[in-house]
């Protein structure tokens, strides 16, 4: 996929030469994601900055899920960068390592597939994800369902919201026991 204009990684986002603390790594991931999503907005009436969502997904894992694996929190912050910003898997591996790249790839949809079919596949694939990818998927779904309830896409009917929650429930069911 062609890179979007102006995506050359700035030095501040690159892996430092010296050992990095977990908090420094997580902040670097959030800064990277914020830069990549900078022109995107959520679909709610306020057009909330897109980055609020990946931060919410990572925060839920740490603060509700009790997840301590730093690569899982980093991957949560980056979870929509391949799908929505044209960031490449190779770039994630070079900047955040093989494990993070793998988790983000696991939760990335194939954009060449039509939307309805893509959603069907997400539900079908959920049980086959790694335990860490299931955690990210669950947090992504709970974040989005919360948004559908509290700050929904501005043009959605009650029926559409209900359909969304029913689909999210199918995906979540595939992520049980993590
Ligand atoms: P989606 O159902 O994909 O939109 C929801 C997604 O948008 C979320 O999963 C989330 O994804 C992101 N998002 C951004 N802002 C918000 C927000 N404020 N609240 C919740 N989610 C948000 O909608 P699409 O327009 O892409 O349509 C996909 C499918 O929806 C269609 O193929 C069809 O099946 C169905 N549809 C149903 C209609 C109906 O009236 N029932 C009408 C039209 C379509 P992320 O985490 O990736 O950001
Ligand atoms: Zn998401």
mmCIF file of C-alpha atoms and ligand atoms in Angstrom:
data_model
loop_
_atom_site.group_PDB
_atom_site.id
_atom_site.type_symbol
_atom_site.label_atom_id
_atom_site.label_comp_id
_atom_site.label_asym_id
_atom_site.label_seq_id
_atom_site.Cartn_x
_atom_site.Cartn_y
_atom_site.Cartn_z
ATOM 1 C CA UNK A 1 0.000 0.000 0.000
ATOM 2 C CA UNK A 2 1.260 3.464 -0.858
ATOM 3 C CA UNK A 3 2.409 5.518 2.106
ATOM 4 C CA UNK A 4 0.502 8.659 2.852
ATOM 5 C CA UNK A 5 2.323 11.880 2.196
ATOM 6 C CA UNK A 6 4.658 13.106 4.907
ATOM 7 C CA UNK A 7 4.956 9.855 6.862
ATOM 8 C CA UNK A 8 8.741 9.598 7.207
ATOM 9 C CA UNK A 9 9.290 8.723 10.858
ATOM 10 C CA UNK A 10 10.693 11.625 12.829
ATOM 11 C CA UNK A 11 13.659 10.729 15.078
ATOM 12 C CA UNK A 12 11.545 11.189 18.237
ATOM 13 C CA UNK A 13 9.428 8.155 17.223
ATOM 14 C CA UNK A 14 12.382 5.834 16.519
ATOM 15 C CA UNK A 15 13.758 3.160 18.847
ATOM 16 C CA UNK A 16 16.351 4.893 21.056
ATOM 17 C CA UNK A 17 19.944 3.608 21.214
ATOM 18 C CA UNK A 18 19.900 3.333 25.017
ATOM 19 C CA UNK A 19 17.586 0.969 26.981
ATOM 20 C CA UNK A 20 14.077 2.355 27.267
ATOM 21 C CA UNK A 21 11.748 2.154 30.286
ATOM 22 C CA UNK A 22 8.240 0.734 29.795
ATOM 23 C CA UNK A 23 6.627 4.124 30.392
ATOM 24 C CA UNK A 24 8.960 5.794 27.853
ATOM 25 C CA UNK A 25 8.102 3.085 25.297
ATOM 26 C CA UNK A 26 4.349 3.414 25.845
ATOM 27 C CA UNK A 27 4.518 7.207 25.551
ATOM 28 C CA UNK A 28 6.561 6.887 22.348
ATOM 29 C CA UNK A 29 3.900 4.560 20.923
ATOM 30 C CA UNK A 30 1.124 7.005 21.834
ATOM 31 C CA UNK A 31 3.098 9.893 20.281
ATOM 32 C CA UNK A 32 3.619 7.831 17.118
ATOM 33 C CA UNK A 33 -0.083 6.909 16.894
ATOM 34 C CA UNK A 34 -1.146 10.517 17.567
ATOM 35 C CA UNK A 35 1.050 11.671 14.709
ATOM 36 C CA UNK A 36 -0.305 9.033 12.314
ATOM 37 C CA UNK A 37 -3.965 9.663 13.235
ATOM 38 C CA UNK A 38 -3.543 13.449 13.441
ATOM 39 C CA UNK A 39 -5.889 14.252 10.557
ATOM 40 C CA UNK A 40 -8.577 11.740 11.557
ATOM 41 C CA UNK A 41 -11.673 12.235 13.691
ATOM 42 C CA UNK A 42 -14.190 9.851 15.291
ATOM 43 C CA UNK A 43 -17.681 9.727 13.821
ATOM 44 C CA UNK A 44 -19.458 11.369 16.806
ATOM 45 C CA UNK A 45 -21.137 14.784 16.665
ATOM 46 C CA UNK A 46 -18.126 16.487 18.314
ATOM 47 C CA UNK A 47 -15.700 14.936 15.813
ATOM 48 C CA UNK A 48 -13.489 13.823 18.681
ATOM 49 C CA UNK A 49 -9.787 13.438 17.738
ATOM 50 C CA UNK A 50 -9.254 9.835 16.581
ATOM 51 C CA UNK A 51 -6.339 9.243 18.999
ATOM 52 C CA UNK A 52 -8.724 9.344 21.992
ATOM 53 C CA UNK A 53 -9.915 5.876 20.943
ATOM 54 C CA UNK A 54 -6.555 3.991 20.832
ATOM 55 C CA UNK A 55 -5.594 5.648 24.142
ATOM 56 C CA UNK A 56 -8.909 4.467 25.622
ATOM 57 C CA UNK A 57 -8.295 0.916 24.355
ATOM 58 C CA UNK A 58 -4.818 0.796 25.962
ATOM 59 C CA UNK A 59 -6.043 2.429 29.182
ATOM 60 C CA UNK A 60 -8.919 -0.059 29.567
ATOM 61 C CA UNK A 61 -6.466 -2.964 29.252
ATOM 62 C CA UNK A 62 -4.190 -1.548 31.960
ATOM 63 C CA UNK A 63 -6.800 -0.100 34.311
ATOM 64 C CA UNK A 64 -9.749 -2.493 33.969
ATOM 65 C CA UNK A 65 -8.045 -5.617 32.623
ATOM 66 C CA UNK A 66 -4.955 -5.401 34.825
ATOM 67 C CA UNK A 67 -2.776 -6.163 31.787
ATOM 68 C CA UNK A 68 0.919 -5.622 32.553
ATOM 69 C CA UNK A 69 2.506 -6.909 29.326
ATOM 70 C CA UNK A 70 3.941 -3.685 27.879
ATOM 71 C CA UNK A 71 3.905 -4.989 24.285
ATOM 72 C CA UNK A 72 0.153 -5.588 24.556
ATOM 73 C CA UNK A 73 -0.419 -2.015 25.822
ATOM 74 C CA UNK A 74 1.841 -0.630 23.079
ATOM 75 C CA UNK A 75 0.028 -2.690 20.416
ATOM 76 C CA UNK A 76 -3.325 -1.413 21.752
ATOM 77 C CA UNK A 77 -2.160 2.189 21.297
ATOM 78 C CA UNK A 78 -1.095 1.301 17.737
ATOM 79 C CA UNK A 79 -3.997 -1.044 16.886
ATOM 80 C CA UNK A 80 -5.572 1.074 14.116
ATOM 81 C CA UNK A 81 -2.364 2.435 12.514
ATOM 82 C CA UNK A 82 -2.020 -0.220 9.784
ATOM 83 C CA UNK A 83 -5.722 -0.306 8.987
ATOM 84 C CA UNK A 84 -6.412 3.431 9.034
ATOM 85 C CA UNK A 85 -3.148 5.321 8.376
ATOM 86 C CA UNK A 86 -1.139 3.293 5.866
ATOM 87 C CA UNK A 87 1.581 2.511 8.418
ATOM 88 C CA UNK A 88 3.322 -0.674 7.271
ATOM 89 C CA UNK A 89 3.930 -3.828 9.362
ATOM 90 C CA UNK A 90 7.659 -3.516 8.577
ATOM 91 C CA UNK A 91 7.699 -0.011 9.998
ATOM 92 C CA UNK A 92 5.980 -1.146 13.219
ATOM 93 C CA UNK A 93 8.511 -3.972 13.564
ATOM 94 C CA UNK A 94 11.463 -1.607 13.052
ATOM 95 C CA UNK A 95 10.053 0.920 15.532
ATOM 96 C CA UNK A 96 8.369 -1.266 18.204
ATOM 97 C CA UNK A 97 9.583 -4.841 17.605
ATOM 98 C CA UNK A 98 8.330 -8.131 16.155
ATOM 99 C CA UNK A 99 5.843 -8.932 18.932
ATOM 100 C CA UNK A 100 4.063 -5.583 18.681
ATOM 101 C CA UNK A 101 3.944 -5.858 14.900
ATOM 102 C CA UNK A 102 2.395 -9.331 15.229
ATOM 103 C CA UNK A 103 -0.345 -8.224 17.642
ATOM 104 C CA UNK A 104 -1.295 -5.221 15.499
ATOM 105 C CA UNK A 105 -1.372 -7.363 12.356
ATOM 106 C CA UNK A 106 -3.649 -9.872 14.098
ATOM 107 C CA UNK A 107 -6.267 -7.180 14.808
ATOM 108 C CA UNK A 108 -6.002 -5.554 11.362
ATOM 109 C CA UNK A 109 -8.781 -6.147 8.810
ATOM 110 C CA UNK A 110 -8.167 -6.672 5.118
ATOM 111 C CA UNK A 111 -9.397 -3.404 3.608
ATOM 112 C CA UNK A 112 -9.674 -5.011 0.159
ATOM 113 C CA UNK A 113 -12.676 -6.937 1.454
ATOM 114 C CA UNK A 114 -16.144 -5.344 1.385
ATOM 115 C CA UNK A 115 -17.336 -3.964 4.759
ATOM 116 C CA UNK A 116 -20.135 -6.410 5.555
ATOM 117 C CA UNK A 117 -17.907 -9.405 4.731
ATOM 118 C CA UNK A 118 -15.063 -7.869 6.751
ATOM 119 C CA UNK A 119 -17.299 -7.718 9.821
ATOM 120 C CA UNK A 120 -18.435 -11.314 9.316
ATOM 121 C CA UNK A 121 -14.770 -12.395 9.135
ATOM 122 C CA UNK A 122 -13.882 -10.536 12.337
ATOM 123 C CA UNK A 123 -16.451 -12.569 14.254
ATOM 124 C CA UNK A 124 -15.325 -15.788 12.558
ATOM 125 C CA UNK A 125 -11.599 -15.162 13.201
ATOM 126 C CA UNK A 126 -11.866 -13.998 16.821
ATOM 127 C CA UNK A 127 -11.573 -17.496 18.390
ATOM 128 C CA UNK A 128 -8.357 -18.112 16.410
ATOM 129 C CA UNK A 129 -6.528 -15.010 17.623
ATOM 130 C CA UNK A 130 -3.641 -15.298 20.114
ATOM 131 C CA UNK A 131 -4.653 -14.602 23.752
ATOM 132 C CA UNK A 132 -2.972 -11.153 23.597
ATOM 133 C CA UNK A 133 -4.765 -10.210 20.371
ATOM 134 C CA UNK A 134 -8.047 -11.340 21.970
ATOM 135 C CA UNK A 135 -7.418 -8.934 24.853
ATOM 136 C CA UNK A 136 -6.876 -6.043 22.428
ATOM 137 C CA UNK A 137 -9.944 -7.036 20.407
ATOM 138 C CA UNK A 138 -12.114 -7.161 23.552
ATOM 139 C CA UNK A 139 -10.916 -3.753 24.683
ATOM 140 C CA UNK A 140 -11.490 -2.314 21.182
ATOM 141 C CA UNK A 141 -15.048 -3.670 21.187
ATOM 142 C CA UNK A 142 -15.886 -2.414 24.679
ATOM 143 C CA UNK A 143 -14.450 1.013 23.826
ATOM 144 C CA UNK A 144 -16.534 1.187 20.641
ATOM 145 C CA UNK A 145 -19.721 -0.102 22.287
ATOM 146 C CA UNK A 146 -19.267 2.543 24.987
ATOM 147 C CA UNK A 147 -18.908 5.156 22.238
ATOM 148 C CA UNK A 148 -22.028 3.856 20.477
ATOM 149 C CA UNK A 149 -23.886 4.325 23.766
ATOM 150 C CA UNK A 150 -22.428 7.673 24.911
ATOM 151 C CA UNK A 151 -21.092 9.470 21.805
ATOM 152 C CA UNK A 152 -22.455 7.585 18.798
ATOM 153 C CA UNK A 153 -21.840 8.282 15.110
ATOM 154 C CA UNK A 154 -24.045 11.292 14.506
ATOM 155 C CA UNK A 155 -26.286 9.756 11.834
ATOM 156 C CA UNK A 156 -26.960 6.323 13.358
ATOM 157 C CA UNK A 157 -30.517 5.181 14.014
ATOM 158 C CA UNK A 158 -31.404 3.174 17.144
ATOM 159 C CA UNK A 159 -31.626 0.064 14.902
ATOM 160 C CA UNK A 160 -28.157 0.599 13.574
ATOM 161 C CA UNK A 161 -26.772 0.983 17.109
ATOM 162 C CA UNK A 162 -28.495 -2.223 18.175
ATOM 163 C CA UNK A 163 -27.086 -4.095 15.161
ATOM 164 C CA UNK A 164 -23.630 -2.850 16.086
ATOM 165 C CA UNK A 165 -23.905 -4.070 19.664
ATOM 166 C CA UNK A 166 -25.179 -7.472 18.493
ATOM 167 C CA UNK A 167 -22.196 -7.831 16.177
ATOM 168 C CA UNK A 168 -19.781 -6.690 18.909
ATOM 169 C CA UNK A 169 -21.269 -9.345 21.185
ATOM 170 C CA UNK A 170 -20.466 -12.049 18.614
ATOM 171 C CA UNK A 171 -16.854 -10.857 18.326
ATOM 172 C CA UNK A 172 -16.522 -10.669 22.122
ATOM 173 C CA UNK A 173 -17.930 -14.198 22.486
ATOM 174 C CA UNK A 174 -15.061 -15.407 20.293
ATOM 175 C CA UNK A 175 -12.573 -13.815 22.705
ATOM 176 C CA UNK A 176 -13.749 -15.611 25.855
ATOM 177 C CA UNK A 177 -11.445 -17.034 28.539
ATOM 178 C CA UNK A 178 -8.684 -14.457 28.338
HETATM 179 P P1 LIG B 1 -19.096 0.617 11.189
HETATM 180 O O1 LIG B 1 -20.138 -0.232 11.788
HETATM 181 O O2 LIG B 1 -17.838 -0.010 10.751
HETATM 182 O O3 LIG B 1 -18.758 1.862 12.175
HETATM 183 C C1 LIG B 1 -18.361 1.615 13.459
HETATM 184 C C2 LIG B 1 -16.850 1.665 13.549
HETATM 185 O O4 LIG B 1 -16.447 3.013 13.375
HETATM 186 C C3 LIG B 1 -16.399 1.254 14.915
HETATM 187 O O5 LIG B 1 -16.145 -0.130 14.937
HETATM 188 C C4 LIG B 1 -15.164 2.084 15.103
HETATM 189 O O6 LIG B 1 -14.098 1.385 14.464
HETATM 190 C C5 LIG B 1 -15.439 3.357 14.307
HETATM 191 N N1 LIG B 1 -15.958 4.548 15.020
HETATM 192 C C6 LIG B 1 -15.585 5.830 14.786
HETATM 193 N N2 LIG B 1 -16.271 6.683 15.540
HETATM 194 C C7 LIG B 1 -17.100 5.953 16.318
HETATM 195 C C8 LIG B 1 -18.049 6.303 17.322
HETATM 196 N N3 LIG B 1 -18.287 7.571 17.686
HETATM 197 N N4 LIG B 1 -18.746 5.306 17.916
HETATM 198 C C9 LIG B 1 -18.512 4.020 17.574
HETATM 199 N N5 LIG B 1 -17.625 3.635 16.617
HETATM 200 C C10 LIG B 1 -16.918 4.590 15.987
HETATM 201 O O7 LIG B 1 -19.755 1.479 10.098
HETATM 202 P P2 LIG B 1 -19.488 1.568 8.560
HETATM 203 O O8 LIG B 1 -20.028 2.860 8.132
HETATM 204 O O9 LIG B 1 -18.069 1.294 8.251
HETATM 205 O O10 LIG B 1 -20.432 0.397 8.008
HETATM 206 C C11 LIG B 1 -20.108 -0.959 8.150
HETATM 207 C C12 LIG B 1 -21.355 -1.862 8.070
HETATM 208 O O11 LIG B 1 -22.461 -1.308 8.817
HETATM 209 C C13 LIG B 1 -21.972 -2.083 6.713
HETATM 210 O O12 LIG B 1 -21.299 -2.962 5.912
HETATM 211 C C14 LIG B 1 -23.359 -2.618 7.099
HETATM 212 O O13 LIG B 1 -23.266 -3.977 7.437
HETATM 213 C C15 LIG B 1 -23.669 -1.850 8.300
HETATM 214 N N6 LIG B 1 -24.644 -0.788 7.982
HETATM 215 C C16 LIG B 1 -25.838 -0.784 8.611
HETATM 216 C C17 LIG B 1 -26.784 0.205 8.372
HETATM 217 C C18 LIG B 1 -28.059 0.223 9.129
HETATM 218 O O14 LIG B 1 -28.797 1.207 9.091
HETATM 219 N N7 LIG B 1 -28.368 -0.811 9.881
HETATM 220 C C19 LIG B 1 -26.536 1.249 7.372
HETATM 221 C C20 LIG B 1 -25.252 1.173 6.778
HETATM 222 C C21 LIG B 1 -24.358 0.185 7.078
HETATM 223 P P3 LIG B 1 -12.527 1.525 14.879
HETATM 224 O O15 LIG B 1 -12.315 0.941 16.235
HETATM 225 O O16 LIG B 1 -11.828 0.730 13.806
HETATM 226 O O17 LIG B 1 -12.256 2.973 14.790
HETATM 227 ZN ZN1 LIG B 2 -10.323 0.459 17.226
#
